[in-house]
PDB file of C-alpha atoms in Angstrom:
ATOM      1  CA  UNK A   1      97.070  73.470  97.234  1.00 70.00           C
ATOM      2  CA  UNK A   2      99.901  74.708  99.422  1.00 80.00           C
ATOM      3  CA  UNK A   3     101.996  76.865  97.096  1.00 91.00           C
ATOM      4  CA  UNK A   4     104.445  77.881  99.809  1.00 94.00           C
ATOM      5  CA  UNK A   5     105.683  75.123 102.077  1.00 93.00           C
ATOM      6  CA  UNK A   6     107.662  75.130 105.266  1.00 95.00           C
ATOM      7  CA  UNK A   7     108.228  71.474 105.968  1.00 92.00           C
ATOM      8  CA  UNK A   8     109.758  71.883 109.416  1.00 94.00           C
ATOM      9  CA  UNK A   9     107.113  72.896 111.943  1.00 93.00           C
ATOM     10  CA  UNK A  10     109.756  73.452 114.620  1.00 96.00           C
ATOM     11  CA  UNK A  11     113.478  73.945 115.063  1.00 97.00           C
ATOM     12  CA  UNK A  12     115.676  74.227 118.151  1.00 98.00           C
ATOM     13  CA  UNK A  13     119.093  75.860 117.996  1.00 98.00           C
ATOM     14  CA  UNK A  14     121.726  76.610 120.614  1.00 98.00           C
ATOM     15  CA  UNK A  15     122.311  80.289 121.350  1.00 98.00           C
ATOM     16  CA  UNK A  16     125.199  81.638 119.291  1.00 97.00           C
ATOM     17  CA  UNK A  17     124.855  79.010 116.564  1.00 98.00           C
ATOM     18  CA  UNK A  18     123.353  79.460 113.118  1.00 98.00           C
ATOM     19  CA  UNK A  19     119.613  78.977 112.586  1.00 98.00           C
ATOM     20  CA  UNK A  20     118.559  77.903 109.103  1.00 98.00           C
ATOM     21  CA  UNK A  21     114.892  78.007 108.176  1.00 98.00           C
ATOM     22  CA  UNK A  22     113.771  76.576 104.870  1.00 98.00           C
ATOM     23  CA  UNK A  23     110.935  77.293 102.490  1.00 98.00           C
ATOM     24  CA  UNK A  24     109.878  75.744  99.178  1.00 97.00           C
ATOM     25  CA  UNK A  25     107.415  77.070  96.634  1.00 97.00           C
ATOM     26  CA  UNK A  26     105.658  75.581  93.650  1.00 96.00           C
ATOM     27  CA  UNK A  27     104.375  78.596  91.698  1.00 93.00           C
ATOM     28  CA  UNK A  28     106.968  79.661  89.122  1.00 93.00           C
ATOM     29  CA  UNK A  29     105.227  83.050  88.822  1.00 92.00           C
ATOM     30  CA  UNK A  30     106.369  84.045  92.302  1.00 94.00           C
ATOM     31  CA  UNK A  31     109.151  86.597  92.033  1.00 92.00           C
ATOM     32  CA  UNK A  32     109.250  88.296  95.400  1.00 93.00           C
ATOM     33  CA  UNK A  33     109.817  86.576  98.717  1.00 95.00           C
ATOM     34  CA  UNK A  34     109.648  87.700 102.308  1.00 94.00           C
ATOM     35  CA  UNK A  35     110.180  86.397 105.814  1.00 96.00           C
ATOM     36  CA  UNK A  36     107.964  87.442 108.683  1.00 96.00           C
ATOM     37  CA  UNK A  37     108.463  86.808 112.388  1.00 96.00           C
ATOM     38  CA  UNK A  38     105.601  86.342 114.809  1.00 93.00           C
ATOM     39  CA  UNK A  39     105.594  86.429 118.598  1.00 93.00           C
ATOM     40  CA  UNK A  40     102.611  85.012 120.510  1.00 87.00           C
ATOM     41  CA  UNK A  41      99.600  87.337 120.679  1.00 83.00           C
ATOM     42  CA  UNK A  42     101.161  89.771 118.205  1.00 89.00           C
ATOM     43  CA  UNK A  43     100.786  90.305 114.480  1.00 91.00           C
ATOM     44  CA  UNK A  44     103.587  89.149 112.179  1.00 93.00           C
ATOM     45  CA  UNK A  45     106.383  91.644 111.587  1.00 94.00           C
ATOM     46  CA  UNK A  46     108.439  91.970 108.431  1.00 93.00           C
ATOM     47  CA  UNK A  47     111.990  90.698 108.685  1.00 96.00           C
ATOM     48  CA  UNK A  48     113.685  90.577 105.295  1.00 96.00           C
ATOM     49  CA  UNK A  49     112.814  90.206 101.612  1.00 94.00           C
ATOM     50  CA  UNK A  50     114.407  89.209  98.335  1.00 95.00           C
ATOM     51  CA  UNK A  51     113.532  89.760  94.711  1.00 93.00           C
ATOM     52  CA  UNK A  52     113.977  87.007  92.146  1.00 93.00           C
ATOM     53  CA  UNK A  53     116.649  89.058  90.395  1.00 93.00           C
ATOM     54  CA  UNK A  54     118.927  88.372  93.363  1.00 95.00           C
ATOM     55  CA  UNK A  55     120.100  85.193  95.027  1.00 96.00           C
ATOM     56  CA  UNK A  56     121.106  86.674  98.361  1.00 97.00           C
ATOM     57  CA  UNK A  57     120.075  89.550 100.594  1.00 97.00           C
ATOM     58  CA  UNK A  58     121.690  90.346 103.903  1.00 97.00           C
ATOM     59  CA  UNK A  59     120.563  92.546 106.777  1.00 96.00           C
ATOM     60  CA  UNK A  60     122.636  92.348 109.920  1.00 97.00           C
ATOM     61  CA  UNK A  61     122.338  88.874 111.429  1.00 98.00           C
ATOM     62  CA  UNK A  62     119.734  87.848 108.851  1.00 98.00           C
ATOM     63  CA  UNK A  63     120.471  86.569 105.351  1.00 98.00           C
ATOM     64  CA  UNK A  64     117.982  85.201 102.859  1.00 98.00           C
ATOM     65  CA  UNK A  65     119.139  82.941 100.041  1.00 98.00           C
ATOM     66  CA  UNK A  66     117.061  82.223  96.950  1.00 98.00           C
ATOM     67  CA  UNK A  67     117.588  79.256  94.608  1.00 97.00           C
ATOM     68  CA  UNK A  68     115.163  79.847  91.743  1.00 95.00           C
ATOM     69  CA  UNK A  69     115.940  76.635  89.900  1.00 96.00           C
ATOM     70  CA  UNK A  70     115.115  74.619  93.002  1.00 97.00           C
ATOM     71  CA  UNK A  71     112.242  76.926  94.009  1.00 97.00           C
ATOM     72  CA  UNK A  72     113.773  77.105  97.436  1.00 98.00           C
ATOM     73  CA  UNK A  73     114.671  79.866  99.829  1.00 97.00           C
ATOM     74  CA  UNK A  74     116.228  79.878 103.237  1.00 98.00           C
ATOM     75  CA  UNK A  75     116.694  82.283 106.100  1.00 98.00           C
ATOM     76  CA  UNK A  76     119.955  82.209 108.025  1.00 98.00           C
ATOM     77  CA  UNK A  77     120.232  83.814 111.433  1.00 98.00           C
ATOM     78  CA  UNK A  78     123.706  84.081 112.853  1.00 97.00           C
ATOM     79  CA  UNK A  79     124.480  84.260 115.676  1.00 98.00           C
ATOM     80  CA  UNK A  80     121.129  83.127 117.061  1.00 98.00           C
ATOM     81  CA  UNK A  81     119.869  84.963 120.128  1.00 97.00           C
ATOM     82  CA  UNK A  82     117.136  84.088 122.667  1.00 96.00           C
ATOM     83  CA  UNK A  83     114.990  86.953 121.338  1.00 96.00           C
ATOM     84  CA  UNK A  84     114.900  85.198 117.978  1.00 97.00           C
ATOM     85  CA  UNK A  85     112.581  82.556 119.445  1.00 97.00           C
ATOM     86  CA  UNK A  86     109.359  83.022 117.469  1.00 97.00           C
ATOM     87  CA  UNK A  87     107.374  81.567 114.580  1.00 95.00           C
ATOM     88  CA  UNK A  88     108.853  82.422 111.189  1.00 97.00           C
ATOM     89  CA  UNK A  89     106.661  82.597 108.112  1.00 96.00           C
ATOM     90  CA  UNK A  90     107.897  82.518 104.557  1.00 96.00           C
ATOM     91  CA  UNK A  91     105.767  84.435 102.016  1.00 94.00           C
ATOM     92  CA  UNK A  92     105.778  84.887  98.259  1.00 93.00           C
ATOM     93  CA  UNK A  93     104.079  87.062  95.686  1.00 90.00           C
ATOM     94  CA  UNK A  94     104.090  87.778  91.972  1.00 86.00           C
ATOM     95  CA  UNK A  95     104.654  90.928  89.947  1.00 76.00           C
ATOM     96  CA  UNK A  96     107.591  91.849  92.178  1.00 73.00           C
ATOM     97  CA  UNK A  97     105.436  92.324  95.230  1.00 70.00           C
ATOM     98  CA  UNK A  98     102.409  93.936  93.611  1.00 70.00           C
ATOM     99  CA  UNK A  99     100.242  90.873  94.170  1.00 77.00           C
ATOM    100  CA  UNK A 100      98.862  89.325  97.311  1.00 82.00           C
ATOM    101  CA  UNK A 101     101.214  87.428  99.580  1.00 87.00           C
ATOM    102  CA  UNK A 102     100.889  83.682  99.970  1.00 89.00           C
ATOM    103  CA  UNK A 103     102.254  82.430 103.282  1.00 91.00           C
ATOM    104  CA  UNK A 104     103.730  79.153 104.403  1.00 93.00           C
ATOM    105  CA  UNK A 105     102.563  77.379 107.537  1.00 91.00           C
ATOM    106  CA  UNK A 106     105.418  78.649 109.683  1.00 94.00           C
ATOM    107  CA  UNK A 107     108.366  77.235 111.590  1.00 96.00           C
ATOM    108  CA  UNK A 108     108.610  77.665 115.344  1.00 96.00           C
ATOM    109  CA  UNK A 109     112.212  78.521 116.218  1.00 98.00           C
ATOM    110  CA  UNK A 110     113.387  78.016 119.774  1.00 98.00           C
ATOM    111  CA  UNK A 111     116.794  79.316 120.793  1.00 98.00           C
ATOM    112  CA  UNK A 112     118.251  77.394 123.685  1.00 96.00           C
ATOM    113  CA  UNK A 113     120.331  79.534 126.073  1.00 93.00           C
TER     114      UNK A 113
ATOM    115  CA  UNK B   1      97.618 106.013 113.930  1.00 52.00           C
ATOM    116  CA  UNK B   2     101.096 104.816 113.211  1.00 77.00           C
ATOM    117  CA  UNK B   3     100.197 101.196 112.587  1.00 92.00           C
ATOM    118  CA  UNK B   4      97.358  98.967 111.468  1.00 95.00           C
ATOM    119  CA  UNK B   5      94.610  99.075 114.065  1.00 96.00           C
ATOM    120  CA  UNK B   6      92.123  96.250 114.576  1.00 97.00           C
ATOM    121  CA  UNK B   7      89.067  95.977 116.772  1.00 96.00           C
ATOM    122  CA  UNK B   8      87.880  94.241 118.787  1.00 97.00           C
ATOM    123  CA  UNK B   9      91.084  92.651 120.013  1.00 95.00           C
ATOM    124  CA  UNK B  10      89.097  89.779 121.504  1.00 96.00           C
ATOM    125  CA  UNK B  11      85.583  88.577 120.776  1.00 97.00           C
ATOM    126  CA  UNK B  12      83.677  85.649 122.230  1.00 97.00           C
ATOM    127  CA  UNK B  13      80.420  84.916 120.464  1.00 97.00           C
ATOM    128  CA  UNK B  14      77.783  82.237 120.468  1.00 97.00           C
ATOM    129  CA  UNK B  15      77.481  79.863 117.561  1.00 97.00           C
ATOM    130  CA  UNK B  16      75.032  81.207 115.017  1.00 97.00           C
ATOM    131  CA  UNK B  17      75.587  84.887 115.807  1.00 97.00           C
ATOM    132  CA  UNK B  18      77.041  87.377 113.339  1.00 98.00           C
ATOM    133  CA  UNK B  19      80.294  89.202 114.068  1.00 98.00           C
ATOM    134  CA  UNK B  20      82.015  92.211 112.552  1.00 98.00           C
ATOM    135  CA  UNK B  21      85.734  92.810 112.730  1.00 98.00           C
ATOM    136  CA  UNK B  22      87.191  96.191 111.894  1.00 97.00           C
ATOM    137  CA  UNK B  23      90.517  97.194 110.395  1.00 97.00           C
ATOM    138  CA  UNK B  24      91.955 100.686 110.144  1.00 96.00           C
ATOM    139  CA  UNK B  25      94.990 100.534 107.826  1.00 94.00           C
ATOM    140  CA  UNK B  26      98.070 102.719 107.864  1.00 93.00           C
ATOM    141  CA  UNK B  27      97.228 106.116 106.399  1.00 90.00           C
ATOM    142  CA  UNK B  28      98.004 106.280 102.692  1.00 87.00           C
ATOM    143  CA  UNK B  29      98.210 102.533 102.184  1.00 89.00           C
ATOM    144  CA  UNK B  30      96.175 101.533  99.157  1.00 87.00           C
ATOM    145  CA  UNK B  31      96.272  97.767  99.662  1.00 89.00           C
ATOM    146  CA  UNK B  32      94.472  95.978 102.492  1.00 92.00           C
ATOM    147  CA  UNK B  33      94.500  92.286 103.294  1.00 93.00           C
ATOM    148  CA  UNK B  34      92.646  89.959 105.628  1.00 96.00           C
ATOM    149  CA  UNK B  35      94.273  86.737 106.766  1.00 95.00           C
ATOM    150  CA  UNK B  36      93.353  84.331 109.512  1.00 95.00           C
ATOM    151  CA  UNK B  37      95.323  81.907 111.599  1.00 92.00           C
ATOM    152  CA  UNK B  38      93.575  79.018 113.234  1.00 90.00           C
ATOM    153  CA  UNK B  39      95.180  77.209 116.156  1.00 83.00           C
ATOM    154  CA  UNK B  40      98.274  75.377 114.966  1.00 76.00           C
ATOM    155  CA  UNK B  41      97.834  76.508 111.376  1.00 80.00           C
ATOM    156  CA  UNK B  42      99.579  78.934 109.064  1.00 83.00           C
ATOM    157  CA  UNK B  43      98.355  82.246 107.723  1.00 89.00           C
ATOM    158  CA  UNK B  44      95.343  81.689 105.500  1.00 91.00           C
ATOM    159  CA  UNK B  45      94.578  84.372 102.913  1.00 91.00           C
ATOM    160  CA  UNK B  46      90.971  85.590 102.947  1.00 96.00           C
ATOM    161  CA  UNK B  47      90.562  88.740 100.846  1.00 94.00           C
ATOM    162  CA  UNK B  48      92.644  91.496  99.268  1.00 90.00           C
ATOM    163  CA  UNK B  49      91.630  95.060  98.377  1.00 91.00           C
ATOM    164  CA  UNK B  50      93.831  97.125  96.070  1.00 86.00           C
ATOM    165  CA  UNK B  51      92.811 100.708  95.367  1.00 83.00           C
ATOM    166  CA  UNK B  52      89.642 100.905  93.298  1.00 82.00           C
ATOM    167  CA  UNK B  53      90.075  97.463  91.756  1.00 85.00           C
ATOM    168  CA  UNK B  54      87.597  94.676  92.412  1.00 87.00           C
ATOM    169  CA  UNK B  55      88.706  92.812  95.544  1.00 91.00           C
ATOM    170  CA  UNK B  56      90.296  89.381  95.324  1.00 90.00           C
ATOM    171  CA  UNK B  57      87.884  87.279  97.333  1.00 93.00           C
ATOM    172  CA  UNK B  58      89.369  83.951  96.366  1.00 91.00           C
ATOM    173  CA  UNK B  59      90.328  83.040  99.932  1.00 92.00           C
ATOM    174  CA  UNK B  60      86.949  83.488 101.598  1.00 96.00           C
ATOM    175  CA  UNK B  61      86.047  80.027 102.942  1.00 94.00           C
ATOM    176  CA  UNK B  62      82.276  80.286 102.500  1.00 95.00           C
ATOM    177  CA  UNK B  63      79.489  82.695 101.633  1.00 96.00           C
ATOM    178  CA  UNK B  64      79.075  83.396 105.338  1.00 97.00           C
ATOM    179  CA  UNK B  65      82.199  85.551 105.043  1.00 97.00           C
ATOM    180  CA  UNK B  66      82.176  88.991 103.433  1.00 97.00           C
ATOM    181  CA  UNK B  67      84.276  92.109 103.606  1.00 96.00           C
ATOM    182  CA  UNK B  68      84.004  95.660 102.471  1.00 94.00           C
ATOM    183  CA  UNK B  69      86.299  98.613 102.378  1.00 93.00           C
ATOM    184  CA  UNK B  70      84.706 102.027 102.616  1.00 84.00           C
ATOM    185  CA  UNK B  71      86.306 105.102 101.099  1.00 80.00           C
ATOM    186  CA  UNK B  72      89.462 103.192 100.330  1.00 75.00           C
ATOM    187  CA  UNK B  73      90.381 103.113 104.010  1.00 89.00           C
ATOM    188  CA  UNK B  74      88.615 101.267 106.838  1.00 94.00           C
ATOM    189  CA  UNK B  75      87.587  97.664 106.218  1.00 96.00           C
ATOM    190  CA  UNK B  76      85.031  95.468 107.937  1.00 97.00           C
ATOM    191  CA  UNK B  77      85.095  91.667 107.815  1.00 98.00           C
ATOM    192  CA  UNK B  78      81.694  90.159 108.555  1.00 98.00           C
ATOM    193  CA  UNK B  79      81.084  86.539 109.496  1.00 98.00           C
ATOM    194  CA  UNK B  80      77.445  85.502 109.491  1.00 98.00           C
ATOM    195  CA  UNK B  81      76.013  82.579 111.443  1.00 98.00           C
ATOM    196  CA  UNK B  82      79.350  81.855 113.083  1.00 98.00           C
ATOM    197  CA  UNK B  83      80.510  78.267 113.513  1.00 97.00           C
ATOM    198  CA  UNK B  84      83.051  76.861 115.952  1.00 96.00           C
ATOM    199  CA  UNK B  85      85.524  76.296 113.129  1.00 95.00           C
ATOM    200  CA  UNK B  86      85.547  80.072 112.575  1.00 97.00           C
ATOM    201  CA  UNK B  87      87.479  80.461 115.828  1.00 97.00           C
ATOM    202  CA  UNK B  88      90.821  81.967 114.883  1.00 96.00           C
ATOM    203  CA  UNK B  89      92.830  85.141 115.002  1.00 96.00           C
ATOM    204  CA  UNK B  90      91.863  87.391 112.121  1.00 97.00           C
ATOM    205  CA  UNK B  91      94.767  89.508 110.926  1.00 97.00           C
ATOM    206  CA  UNK B  92      94.503  92.640 108.837  1.00 97.00           C
ATOM    207  CA  UNK B  93      97.451  94.078 106.954  1.00 94.00           C
ATOM    208  CA  UNK B  94      98.066  97.031 104.666  1.00 92.00           C
ATOM    209  CA  UNK B  95     100.716  98.143 102.221  1.00 89.00           C
ATOM    210  CA  UNK B  96     101.558 100.755  99.627  1.00 84.00           C
ATOM    211  CA  UNK B  97     101.210  99.624  96.060  1.00 69.00           C
ATOM    212  CA  UNK B  98     104.775  99.673  94.815  1.00 62.00           C
ATOM    213  CA  UNK B  99     106.927  96.939  93.459  1.00 58.00           C
ATOM    214  CA  UNK B 100     108.607  95.009  96.220  1.00 64.00           C
ATOM    215  CA  UNK B 101     106.210  96.207  98.878  1.00 68.00           C
ATOM    216  CA  UNK B 102     105.985  94.627 102.287  1.00 81.00           C
ATOM    217  CA  UNK B 103     102.751  94.382 104.191  1.00 87.00           C
ATOM    218  CA  UNK B 104     102.306  95.528 107.760  1.00 91.00           C
ATOM    219  CA  UNK B 105     100.062  93.593 110.096  1.00 94.00           C
ATOM    220  CA  UNK B 106      97.834  94.638 112.918  1.00 95.00           C
ATOM    221  CA  UNK B 107      97.787  92.684 116.159  1.00 94.00           C
ATOM    222  CA  UNK B 108      94.738  90.722 115.147  1.00 95.00           C
ATOM    223  CA  UNK B 109      91.222  90.117 116.387  1.00 97.00           C
ATOM    224  CA  UNK B 110      90.926  86.895 118.375  1.00 96.00           C
ATOM    225  CA  UNK B 111      87.559  85.310 117.713  1.00 97.00           C
ATOM    226  CA  UNK B 112      86.205  82.468 119.833  1.00 97.00           C
ATOM    227  CA  UNK B 113      82.906  80.862 118.870  1.00 97.00           C
ATOM    228  CA  UNK B 114      81.312  78.892 121.704  1.00 96.00           C
TER     229      UNK B 114
END
């Protein structure tokens, strides 16, 4: 039962353009969402998060949008840079982050110079 | 140390042998997680320790897998009678227990069962 889904296993984007990564969830009890970035042979690193009381959170080039009615969130990276090439994992938890994180299967983003 | 420390970083073992993987969380972090990532797969939750509460073991794939956390700090994940399908990178993470926490991962222990 995959409660957090990332339906695009890979995405290629031209440098300088916007990258949009999508994530859907099924558990209505999730109320805290995060994006992690993973380079090969390294552990995932935290990128950005959003609580269900918000619909948008921005940090520099990264913006996360949350649509609670659609149970959908997205990560926007603009402008995309070659160093953004990595696997991006969406994660969700309940109790505003006090419960364990459930991860999606990841999307491999490749930025084309 | 400053981050989550895992050892060994790489382990090759023969099928049927037992292995132990160690995790040293960030000092002061009360929550500790084990995840694994098999080749081409996402992050699979294994077990979660939070303070003195009973651990959430709901992700352990079989009774060959067990984990303990001593003194609320270091954790050991044990896999008995390893099988080839156990080959994966085993990731440990820790966090503080506050609303809206993020978890911080170690670099993982790469296990290969031959």
